[in-house]
mmCIF file of C-alpha atoms in Angstrom:
data_model
loop_
_atom_site.group_PDB
_atom_site.id
_atom_site.type_symbol
_atom_site.label_atom_id
_atom_site.label_comp_id
_atom_site.label_asym_id
_atom_site.label_seq_id
_atom_site.Cartn_x
_atom_site.Cartn_y
_atom_site.Cartn_z
ATOM 1 C CA UNK G 1 88.367 37.710 -74.107
ATOM 2 C CA UNK G 2 85.607 39.746 -72.537
ATOM 3 C CA UNK G 3 85.419 39.385 -68.787
ATOM 4 C CA UNK G 4 81.908 39.191 -67.349
ATOM 5 C CA UNK G 5 81.995 41.739 -64.524
ATOM 6 C CA UNK G 6 82.345 45.457 -63.890
ATOM 7 C CA UNK G 7 86.072 45.333 -63.280
ATOM 8 C CA UNK G 8 88.056 44.229 -66.329
ATOM 9 C CA UNK G 9 91.611 43.617 -65.219
ATOM 10 C CA UNK G 10 94.725 43.684 -67.380
ATOM 11 C CA UNK G 11 98.320 43.282 -66.276
ATOM 12 C CA UNK G 12 100.233 46.540 -66.367
ATOM 13 C CA UNK G 13 103.422 45.059 -65.005
ATOM 14 C CA UNK G 14 104.838 41.712 -66.106
ATOM 15 C CA UNK G 15 107.101 39.340 -64.278
ATOM 16 C CA UNK G 16 110.818 39.798 -64.582
ATOM 17 C CA UNK G 17 111.221 37.417 -67.533
ATOM 18 C CA UNK G 18 108.485 39.204 -69.472
ATOM 19 C CA UNK G 19 109.704 42.787 -69.429
ATOM 20 C CA UNK G 20 109.008 45.925 -67.435
ATOM 21 C CA UNK G 21 109.290 45.957 -63.672
ATOM 22 C CA UNK G 22 108.554 49.375 -62.231
ATOM 23 C CA UNK G 23 108.486 48.653 -58.492
ATOM 24 C CA UNK G 24 110.944 46.711 -56.363
ATOM 25 C CA UNK G 25 111.383 46.160 -52.657
ATOM 26 C CA UNK G 26 114.799 46.279 -51.035
ATOM 27 C CA UNK G 27 114.875 42.511 -50.439
ATOM 28 C CA UNK G 28 112.999 39.371 -51.444
ATOM 29 C CA UNK G 29 109.658 38.683 -49.799
ATOM 30 C CA UNK G 30 109.483 35.815 -47.318
ATOM 31 C CA UNK G 31 107.124 32.872 -47.529
ATOM 32 C CA UNK G 32 104.682 34.433 -45.083
ATOM 33 C CA UNK G 33 100.918 34.362 -45.492
ATOM 34 C CA UNK G 34 99.376 37.698 -46.538
ATOM 35 C CA UNK G 35 102.824 39.225 -47.065
ATOM 36 C CA UNK G 36 101.655 42.513 -48.590
ATOM 37 C CA UNK G 37 99.725 45.284 -46.850
ATOM 38 C CA UNK G 38 98.888 48.887 -47.663
ATOM 39 C CA UNK G 39 97.325 52.032 -46.256
ATOM 40 C CA UNK G 40 96.642 53.365 -49.759
ATOM 41 C CA UNK G 41 99.894 55.301 -50.115
ATOM 42 C CA UNK G 42 102.545 52.922 -48.751
ATOM 43 C CA UNK G 43 103.058 49.223 -49.515
ATOM 44 C CA UNK G 44 104.812 46.945 -47.072
ATOM 45 C CA UNK G 45 106.265 43.449 -47.325
ATOM 46 C CA UNK G 46 108.410 41.406 -44.937
ATOM 47 C CA UNK G 47 111.750 39.660 -45.462
ATOM 48 C CA UNK G 48 112.390 37.422 -42.452
ATOM 49 C CA UNK G 49 115.993 36.448 -41.799
ATOM 50 C CA UNK G 50 117.318 33.104 -42.981
ATOM 51 C CA UNK G 51 117.504 32.081 -39.332
ATOM 52 C CA UNK G 52 115.407 33.833 -36.718
ATOM 53 C CA UNK G 53 118.178 33.222 -34.180
ATOM 54 C CA UNK G 54 120.733 35.114 -36.266
ATOM 55 C CA UNK G 55 119.248 37.496 -38.818
ATOM 56 C CA UNK G 56 116.829 40.345 -38.009
ATOM 57 C CA UNK G 57 113.693 40.660 -40.090
ATOM 58 C CA UNK G 58 113.481 43.466 -42.614
ATOM 59 C CA UNK G 59 110.169 45.299 -42.936
ATOM 60 C CA UNK G 60 110.165 47.009 -46.303
ATOM 61 C CA UNK G 61 108.182 50.180 -46.974
ATOM 62 C CA UNK G 62 107.648 51.276 -50.561
ATOM 63 C CA UNK G 63 105.835 54.291 -51.965
ATOM 64 C CA UNK G 64 105.943 56.160 -55.231
ATOM 65 C CA UNK G 65 108.471 58.679 -53.897
ATOM 66 C CA UNK G 66 110.371 56.783 -51.201
ATOM 67 C CA UNK G 67 111.619 53.454 -49.954
ATOM 68 C CA UNK G 68 112.473 52.640 -46.377
ATOM 69 C CA UNK G 69 113.494 49.610 -44.318
ATOM 70 C CA UNK G 70 112.988 49.148 -40.578
ATOM 71 C CA UNK G 71 114.402 46.310 -38.520
ATOM 72 C CA UNK G 72 112.422 45.094 -35.596
ATOM 73 C CA UNK G 73 113.293 46.419 -32.125
ATOM 74 C CA UNK G 74 116.838 47.572 -32.686
ATOM 75 C CA UNK G 75 117.835 44.725 -34.984
ATOM 76 C CA UNK G 76 116.869 42.069 -32.416
ATOM 77 C CA UNK G 77 116.413 38.738 -34.226
ATOM 78 C CA UNK G 78 112.782 37.624 -34.340
ATOM 79 C CA UNK G 79 110.474 36.172 -36.938
ATOM 80 C CA UNK G 80 107.703 38.531 -38.049
ATOM 81 C CA UNK G 81 104.329 36.775 -38.162
ATOM 82 C CA UNK G 82 102.067 39.512 -39.574
ATOM 83 C CA UNK G 83 101.999 43.220 -40.371
ATOM 84 C CA UNK G 84 99.055 45.520 -40.995
ATOM 85 C CA UNK G 85 98.005 49.175 -41.114
ATOM 86 C CA UNK G 86 94.998 50.140 -38.966
ATOM 87 C CA UNK G 87 93.289 53.438 -38.183
ATOM 88 C CA UNK G 88 92.864 54.505 -34.557
ATOM 89 C CA UNK G 89 91.557 57.395 -32.487
ATOM 90 C CA UNK G 90 89.059 60.181 -33.218
ATOM 91 C CA UNK G 91 91.240 61.452 -36.078
ATOM 92 C CA UNK G 92 91.414 57.979 -37.687
ATOM 93 C CA UNK G 93 95.213 58.107 -37.494
ATOM 94 C CA UNK G 94 97.048 55.394 -39.405
ATOM 95 C CA UNK G 95 99.445 53.260 -37.359
ATOM 96 C CA UNK G 96 101.573 50.348 -38.502
ATOM 97 C CA UNK G 97 101.383 47.168 -36.413
ATOM 98 C CA UNK G 98 103.932 44.336 -36.406
ATOM 99 C CA UNK G 99 103.255 40.980 -34.741
ATOM 100 C CA UNK G 100 106.263 38.746 -34.118
ATOM 101 C CA UNK G 101 107.819 36.240 -31.755
ATOM 102 C CA UNK G 102 108.688 39.173 -29.494
ATOM 103 C CA UNK G 103 105.110 40.447 -29.234
ATOM 104 C CA UNK G 104 103.481 43.435 -30.913
ATOM 105 C CA UNK G 105 105.141 46.681 -31.961
ATOM 106 C CA UNK G 106 102.936 49.632 -32.895
ATOM 107 C CA UNK G 107 104.714 52.206 -35.057
ATOM 108 C CA UNK G 108 103.840 55.544 -36.559
ATOM 109 C CA UNK G 109 102.435 55.314 -40.070
ATOM 110 C CA UNK G 110 105.840 55.561 -41.740
ATOM 111 C CA UNK G 111 107.403 52.993 -39.418
ATOM 112 C CA UNK G 112 109.974 55.471 -38.110
ATOM 113 C CA UNK G 113 108.757 55.815 -34.517
ATOM 114 C CA UNK G 114 107.759 53.105 -32.017
ATOM 115 C CA UNK G 115 104.620 54.144 -30.154
ATOM 116 C CA UNK G 116 103.994 50.998 -28.101
ATOM 117 C CA UNK G 117 105.378 47.527 -27.461
ATOM 118 C CA UNK G 118 103.190 44.761 -26.031
ATOM 119 C CA UNK G 119 105.498 41.954 -24.987
ATOM 120 C CA UNK G 120 104.613 38.375 -25.795
ATOM 121 C CA UNK G 121 103.705 37.096 -22.326
ATOM 122 C CA UNK G 122 104.061 33.327 -22.709
ATOM 123 C CA UNK G 123 107.370 31.634 -21.903
ATOM 124 C CA UNK G 124 108.832 29.540 -24.703
ATOM 125 C CA UNK G 125 109.153 25.894 -23.649
ATOM 126 C CA UNK G 126 111.239 23.349 -25.500
ATOM 127 C CA UNK G 127 110.374 23.481 -29.196
ATOM 128 C CA UNK G 128 107.277 25.640 -28.674
ATOM 129 C CA UNK G 129 107.923 29.253 -29.673
ATOM 130 C CA UNK G 130 105.124 31.658 -28.789
ATOM 131 C CA UNK G 131 104.141 34.705 -30.826
ATOM 132 C CA UNK G 132 101.500 37.284 -31.661
ATOM 133 C CA UNK G 133 99.601 37.028 -34.976
ATOM 134 C CA UNK G 134 96.371 38.672 -36.126
ATOM 135 C CA UNK G 135 95.696 42.427 -36.206
ATOM 136 C CA UNK G 136 92.490 44.491 -36.398
ATOM 137 C CA UNK G 137 90.973 47.680 -34.981
ATOM 138 C CA UNK G 138 87.384 48.303 -33.921
ATOM 139 C CA UNK G 139 85.453 51.264 -32.507
ATOM 140 C CA UNK G 140 84.528 50.296 -28.965
ATOM 141 C CA UNK G 141 80.953 50.653 -27.742
ATOM 142 C CA UNK G 142 81.934 50.360 -24.071
ATOM 143 C CA UNK G 143 83.990 53.499 -23.619
ATOM 144 C CA UNK G 144 87.389 52.417 -24.881
ATOM 145 C CA UNK G 145 87.430 54.507 -28.072
ATOM 146 C CA UNK G 146 89.334 52.580 -30.722
ATOM 147 C CA UNK G 147 90.624 49.169 -29.698
ATOM 148 C CA UNK G 148 93.488 47.380 -31.465
ATOM 149 C CA UNK G 149 92.915 43.617 -31.372
ATOM 150 C CA UNK G 150 95.931 41.275 -31.384
ATOM 151 C CA UNK G 151 95.871 37.478 -31.661
ATOM 152 C CA UNK G 152 98.220 35.235 -29.679
ATOM 153 C CA UNK G 153 99.711 31.760 -30.029
ATOM 154 C CA UNK G 154 97.704 30.566 -27.013
ATOM 155 C CA UNK G 155 94.415 31.375 -28.751
ATOM 156 C CA UNK G 156 93.435 34.585 -26.984
ATOM 157 C CA UNK G 157 92.797 38.052 -28.451
ATOM 158 C CA UNK G 158 94.333 41.033 -26.673
ATOM 159 C CA UNK G 159 92.457 44.344 -26.743
ATOM 160 C CA UNK G 160 94.589 47.495 -26.571
ATOM 161 C CA UNK G 161 92.922 50.859 -26.008
ATOM 162 C CA UNK G 162 94.301 53.318 -28.550
ATOM 163 C CA UNK G 163 94.878 56.936 -27.564
ATOM 164 C CA UNK G 164 97.795 57.804 -29.861
ATOM 165 C CA UNK G 165 100.587 57.950 -28.984
ATOM 166 C CA UNK G 166 99.474 55.902 -25.939
ATOM 167 C CA UNK G 167 98.188 52.316 -25.995
ATOM 168 C CA UNK G 168 97.145 50.203 -23.012
ATOM 169 C CA UNK G 169 95.737 46.708 -22.470
ATOM 170 C CA UNK G 170 92.085 46.758 -21.400
ATOM 171 C CA UNK G 171 90.683 43.279 -22.072
ATOM 172 C CA UNK G 172 91.571 39.785 -23.234
ATOM 173 C CA UNK G 173 89.172 37.543 -25.141
ATOM 174 C CA UNK G 174 89.701 33.842 -24.499
ATOM 175 C CA UNK G 175 87.648 30.790 -25.409
ATOM 176 C CA UNK G 176 87.371 28.189 -22.620
ATOM 177 C CA UNK G 177 87.995 25.471 -25.215
ATOM 178 C CA UNK G 178 91.576 26.623 -26.006
ATOM 179 C CA UNK G 179 91.226 26.743 -29.814
ATOM 180 C CA UNK G 180 94.972 26.988 -30.510
ATOM 181 C CA UNK G 181 97.088 29.718 -32.127
ATOM 182 C CA UNK G 182 95.276 32.642 -33.717
ATOM 183 C CA UNK G 183 95.866 32.861 -37.476
ATOM 184 C CA UNK G 184 94.147 36.170 -38.151
ATOM 185 C CA UNK G 185 91.773 38.712 -36.599
ATOM 186 C CA UNK G 186 89.125 40.923 -38.211
ATOM 187 C CA UNK G 187 86.619 43.411 -36.836
ATOM 188 C CA UNK G 188 83.434 45.191 -37.818
ATOM 189 C CA UNK G 189 82.282 48.401 -36.166
ATOM 190 C CA UNK G 190 79.038 48.056 -38.139
ATOM 191 C CA UNK G 191 78.288 44.739 -36.432
ATOM 192 C CA UNK G 192 80.130 45.546 -33.166
ATOM 193 C CA UNK G 193 81.965 42.276 -33.626
ATOM 194 C CA UNK G 194 85.476 40.840 -33.496
ATOM 195 C CA UNK G 195 86.334 37.602 -35.302
ATOM 196 C CA UNK G 196 89.345 35.328 -35.020
ATOM 197 C CA UNK G 197 90.454 32.237 -36.913
ATOM 198 C CA UNK G 198 92.698 29.578 -35.433
ATOM 199 C CA UNK G 199 95.138 26.981 -36.741
ATOM 200 C CA UNK G 200 92.863 24.280 -35.290
ATOM 201 C CA UNK G 201 90.091 25.254 -37.720
ATOM 202 C CA UNK G 202 88.067 27.295 -35.247
ATOM 203 C CA UNK G 203 86.301 30.477 -36.324
ATOM 204 C CA UNK G 204 85.156 32.548 -33.342
ATOM 205 C CA UNK G 205 82.995 35.670 -33.420
ATOM 206 C CA UNK G 206 82.891 37.875 -30.335
ATOM 207 C CA UNK G 207 80.280 40.453 -29.385
ATOM 208 C CA UNK G 208 82.290 43.612 -28.646
ATOM 209 C CA UNK G 209 79.808 45.320 -26.281
ATOM 210 C CA UNK G 210 79.501 42.262 -24.006
ATOM 211 C CA UNK G 211 82.938 40.702 -24.728
ATOM 212 C CA UNK G 212 81.094 37.402 -24.968
ATOM 213 C CA UNK G 213 81.493 34.739 -27.636
ATOM 214 C CA UNK G 214 78.629 35.014 -30.148
ATOM 215 C CA UNK G 215 79.464 31.895 -32.166
ATOM 216 C CA UNK G 216 82.173 29.301 -32.586
ATOM 217 C CA UNK G 217 82.436 27.291 -35.811
ATOM 218 C CA UNK G 218 84.763 24.339 -36.366
ATOM 219 C CA UNK G 219 85.904 23.456 -39.892
ATOM 220 C CA UNK G 220 88.262 20.782 -41.197
ATOM 221 C CA UNK G 221 90.498 23.233 -43.069
ATOM 222 C CA UNK G 222 93.059 25.745 -41.774
ATOM 223 C CA UNK G 223 91.836 29.355 -42.091
ATOM 224 C CA UNK G 224 94.495 31.630 -43.602
ATOM 225 C CA UNK G 225 92.769 35.023 -43.696
ATOM 226 C CA UNK G 226 89.413 36.566 -42.780
ATOM 227 C CA UNK G 227 87.823 39.954 -43.380
ATOM 228 C CA UNK G 228 84.435 41.600 -43.054
ATOM 229 C CA UNK G 229 82.735 42.940 -46.183
ATOM 230 C CA UNK G 230 79.834 44.944 -44.764
ATOM 231 C CA UNK G 231 77.578 42.314 -43.118
ATOM 232 C CA UNK G 232 79.445 39.379 -44.663
ATOM 233 C CA UNK G 233 82.448 37.543 -43.195
ATOM 234 C CA UNK G 234 84.879 36.260 -45.845
ATOM 235 C CA UNK G 235 87.335 33.498 -44.891
ATOM 236 C CA UNK G 236 90.063 31.992 -47.078
ATOM 237 C CA UNK G 237 91.340 28.483 -46.322
ATOM 238 C CA UNK G 238 94.508 26.496 -46.922
ATOM 239 C CA UNK G 239 92.857 24.209 -49.492
ATOM 240 C CA UNK G 240 91.933 27.143 -51.741
ATOM 241 C CA UNK G 241 88.317 27.525 -50.627
ATOM 242 C CA UNK G 242 86.644 30.851 -49.881
ATOM 243 C CA UNK G 243 83.587 30.735 -47.637
ATOM 244 C CA UNK G 244 81.282 33.699 -47.030
ATOM 245 C CA UNK G 245 79.067 33.827 -43.948
ATOM 246 C CA UNK G 246 76.067 36.124 -43.485
ATOM 247 C CA UNK G 247 76.469 38.016 -40.188
ATOM 248 C CA UNK G 248 73.365 40.187 -40.457
ATOM 249 C CA UNK G 249 71.670 38.504 -37.487
ATOM 250 C CA UNK G 250 74.584 38.948 -35.084
ATOM 251 C CA UNK G 251 73.198 42.185 -33.548
ATOM 252 C CA UNK G 252 69.977 40.289 -32.789
ATOM 253 C CA UNK G 253 71.914 37.628 -30.908
ATOM 254 C CA UNK G 254 71.690 35.010 -33.634
ATOM 255 C CA UNK G 255 74.573 33.214 -35.310
ATOM 256 C CA UNK G 256 76.213 33.155 -38.707
ATOM 257 C CA UNK G 257 74.779 31.393 -41.739
ATOM 258 C CA UNK G 258 76.974 30.050 -44.534
ATOM 259 C CA UNK G 259 76.008 31.918 -47.694
ATOM 260 C CA UNK G 260 78.400 30.752 -50.406
ATOM 261 C CA UNK G 261 81.485 28.583 -50.910
ATOM 262 C CA UNK G 262 83.920 29.131 -53.788
ATOM 263 C CA UNK G 263 86.724 26.821 -54.943
ATOM 264 C CA UNK G 264 89.125 29.678 -55.620
ATOM 265 C CA UNK G 265 92.422 27.787 -56.039
ATOM 266 C CA UNK G 266 93.748 24.270 -56.591
ATOM 267 C CA UNK G 267 96.639 24.667 -54.138
ATOM 268 C CA UNK G 268 97.329 26.209 -50.732
ATOM 269 C CA UNK G 269 95.936 29.736 -50.483
ATOM 270 C CA UNK G 270 98.675 32.132 -49.345
ATOM 271 C CA UNK G 271 97.033 35.565 -49.411
ATOM 272 C CA UNK G 272 93.639 37.295 -49.543
ATOM 273 C CA UNK G 273 92.430 40.882 -49.450
ATOM 274 C CA UNK G 274 88.895 42.283 -49.327
ATOM 275 C CA UNK G 275 87.845 45.828 -50.169
ATOM 276 C CA UNK G 276 84.600 47.807 -50.310
ATOM 277 C CA UNK G 277 84.818 51.022 -52.305
ATOM 278 C CA UNK G 278 82.984 52.892 -55.008
ATOM 279 C CA UNK G 279 79.907 50.720 -54.530
ATOM 280 C CA UNK G 280 81.896 47.546 -55.205
ATOM 281 C CA UNK G 281 83.056 44.745 -52.914
ATOM 282 C CA UNK G 282 86.042 42.888 -54.289
ATOM 283 C CA UNK G 283 88.132 39.924 -53.114
ATOM 284 C CA UNK G 284 91.654 39.170 -54.344
ATOM 285 C CA UNK G 285 93.368 35.833 -53.690
ATOM 286 C CA UNK G 286 96.731 34.248 -54.483
ATOM 287 C CA UNK G 287 97.955 30.720 -53.910
ATOM 288 C CA UNK G 288 100.734 28.202 -54.460
ATOM 289 C CA UNK G 289 99.185 27.416 -57.861
ATOM 290 C CA UNK G 290 100.815 30.666 -59.153
ATOM 291 C CA UNK G 291 97.394 32.230 -59.824
ATOM 292 C CA UNK G 292 95.976 35.636 -58.921
ATOM 293 C CA UNK G 293 92.183 35.635 -58.866
ATOM 294 C CA UNK G 294 90.003 38.718 -58.425
ATOM 295 C CA UNK G 295 86.379 38.184 -57.377
ATOM 296 C CA UNK G 296 83.370 40.467 -57.144
ATOM 297 C CA UNK G 297 80.489 40.247 -54.672
ATOM 298 C CA UNK G 298 77.086 41.118 -56.087
ATOM 299 C CA UNK G 299 74.313 43.023 -54.325
ATOM 300 C CA UNK G 300 72.897 39.653 -53.285
ATOM 301 C CA UNK G 301 76.324 38.626 -51.947
ATOM 302 C CA UNK G 302 77.050 36.074 -54.636
ATOM 303 C CA UNK G 303 80.720 35.723 -55.603
ATOM 304 C CA UNK G 304 81.874 35.503 -59.229
ATOM 305 C CA UNK G 305 85.225 35.680 -60.970
ATOM 306 C CA UNK G 306 86.276 39.052 -62.403
ATOM 307 C CA UNK G 307 89.825 38.223 -63.460
ATOM 308 C CA UNK G 308 92.451 35.489 -63.309
ATOM 309 C CA UNK G 309 96.162 35.682 -64.122
ATOM 310 C CA UNK G 310 98.797 32.961 -64.090
ATOM 311 C CA UNK G 311 102.156 34.184 -62.829
ATOM 312 C CA UNK G 312 104.511 31.586 -64.227
ATOM 313 C CA UNK G 313 107.126 29.960 -61.988
ATOM 314 C CA UNK G 314 106.442 32.173 -58.983
ATOM 315 C CA UNK G 315 105.221 31.194 -55.521
ATOM 316 C CA UNK G 316 102.836 34.021 -54.659
ATOM 317 C CA UNK G 317 102.789 35.043 -51.019
ATOM 318 C CA UNK G 318 100.876 38.328 -50.734
ATOM 319 C CA UNK G 319 98.110 40.340 -52.408
ATOM 320 C CA UNK G 320 96.484 43.712 -51.686
ATOM 321 C CA UNK G 321 94.252 46.327 -53.297
ATOM 322 C CA UNK G 322 96.726 49.186 -53.358
ATOM 323 C CA UNK G 323 94.313 52.066 -53.982
ATOM 324 C CA UNK G 324 91.371 50.682 -52.039
ATOM 325 C CA UNK G 325 90.300 54.060 -50.690
ATOM 326 C CA UNK G 326 89.885 55.642 -54.099
ATOM 327 C CA UNK G 327 87.049 55.521 -56.586
ATOM 328 C CA UNK G 328 87.377 54.487 -60.181
ATOM 329 C CA UNK G 329 89.982 51.933 -61.175
ATOM 330 C CA UNK G 330 91.456 49.408 -58.752
ATOM 331 C CA UNK G 331 95.089 48.353 -58.621
ATOM 332 C CA UNK G 332 96.047 44.963 -57.214
ATOM 333 C CA UNK G 333 99.596 44.338 -56.001
ATOM 334 C CA UNK G 334 101.161 40.884 -55.723
ATOM 335 C CA UNK G 335 104.370 39.711 -54.034
ATOM 336 C CA UNK G 336 106.194 36.430 -54.561
ATOM 337 C CA UNK G 337 108.568 34.383 -52.460
ATOM 338 C CA UNK G 338 112.256 34.908 -53.265
ATOM 339 C CA UNK G 339 111.450 37.931 -55.459
ATOM 340 C CA UNK G 340 111.917 41.630 -54.706
ATOM 341 C CA UNK G 341 109.287 42.673 -57.259
ATOM 342 C CA UNK G 342 105.907 44.219 -56.590
ATOM 343 C CA UNK G 343 103.700 43.190 -59.521
ATOM 344 C CA UNK G 344 100.729 45.386 -60.417
ATOM 345 C CA UNK G 345 97.413 44.571 -62.071
ATOM 346 C CA UNK G 346 94.990 47.324 -62.907
ATOM 347 C CA UNK G 347 91.227 47.187 -63.414
ATOM 348 C CA UNK G 348 88.819 49.753 -64.772
#
């Protein structure tokens, strides 16, 4: 079978019942959206405890030459909501950010040193448990250097000024319409914009220089993940759709325009990653339908399928381009619920 695009992907690591497994985490991955992240050299997945009131979450680091586990805030029980690597400061230093029911912990790149803790400020009431979720970093145009953006369960986005090893709150973005818990946050220094998606179906784009809302879009689906690909905003939804909005007119004060919609999966989308490298812009998605799909964006921002793999009898929960900063071949990693394996797919 000849695949139609530049990247021709073949599996280099099979599932456990099919043979070789060369990478394994120290515990099974939890059923957590986007449960695989990387900074290019380390790969991280989360194993939440069976009960957040009893068992501490395990955050599992894996690299070619080492494996490490950290437990959140001195083994204090709390459910992790999202993890991500971001680069901050003039030296583009990698830090590792963990959002949970406690708030946000910012660690050194290897997860061994806590640099900052931003406590979750809302009081839990009855059955409502508050949390932080959504992580991005953007170069500020208003004198704050690099800002780490954190989403909250009350719908706001916290902005933390990053001067490693110091971090401090400088602003809070909040829609007057109370759009509900933040699901994810993305940023674009190119467009001087911050975007958030919400469990209510809201997609909000903020103008970073003015801290004003540039556009608010309401959709019927639940957004699971969003990311900027140059001037395009890519959003993955619970029903398996990918939508791509053109953001090129944002600097001129105009709104987004829907460019393309792709039916990427037949079941609930559980993970998405977007990368721009080596002149290519690629999207990887996984879903409850046990399928990994890899997509390529053309120069005209059309989206077409580059590769698809069925991972039999596994509920996929995370996907990431593991060598996104390198040129040449791309490697896609996939995690699955109740499995300690990291499955690799390689493309030329």
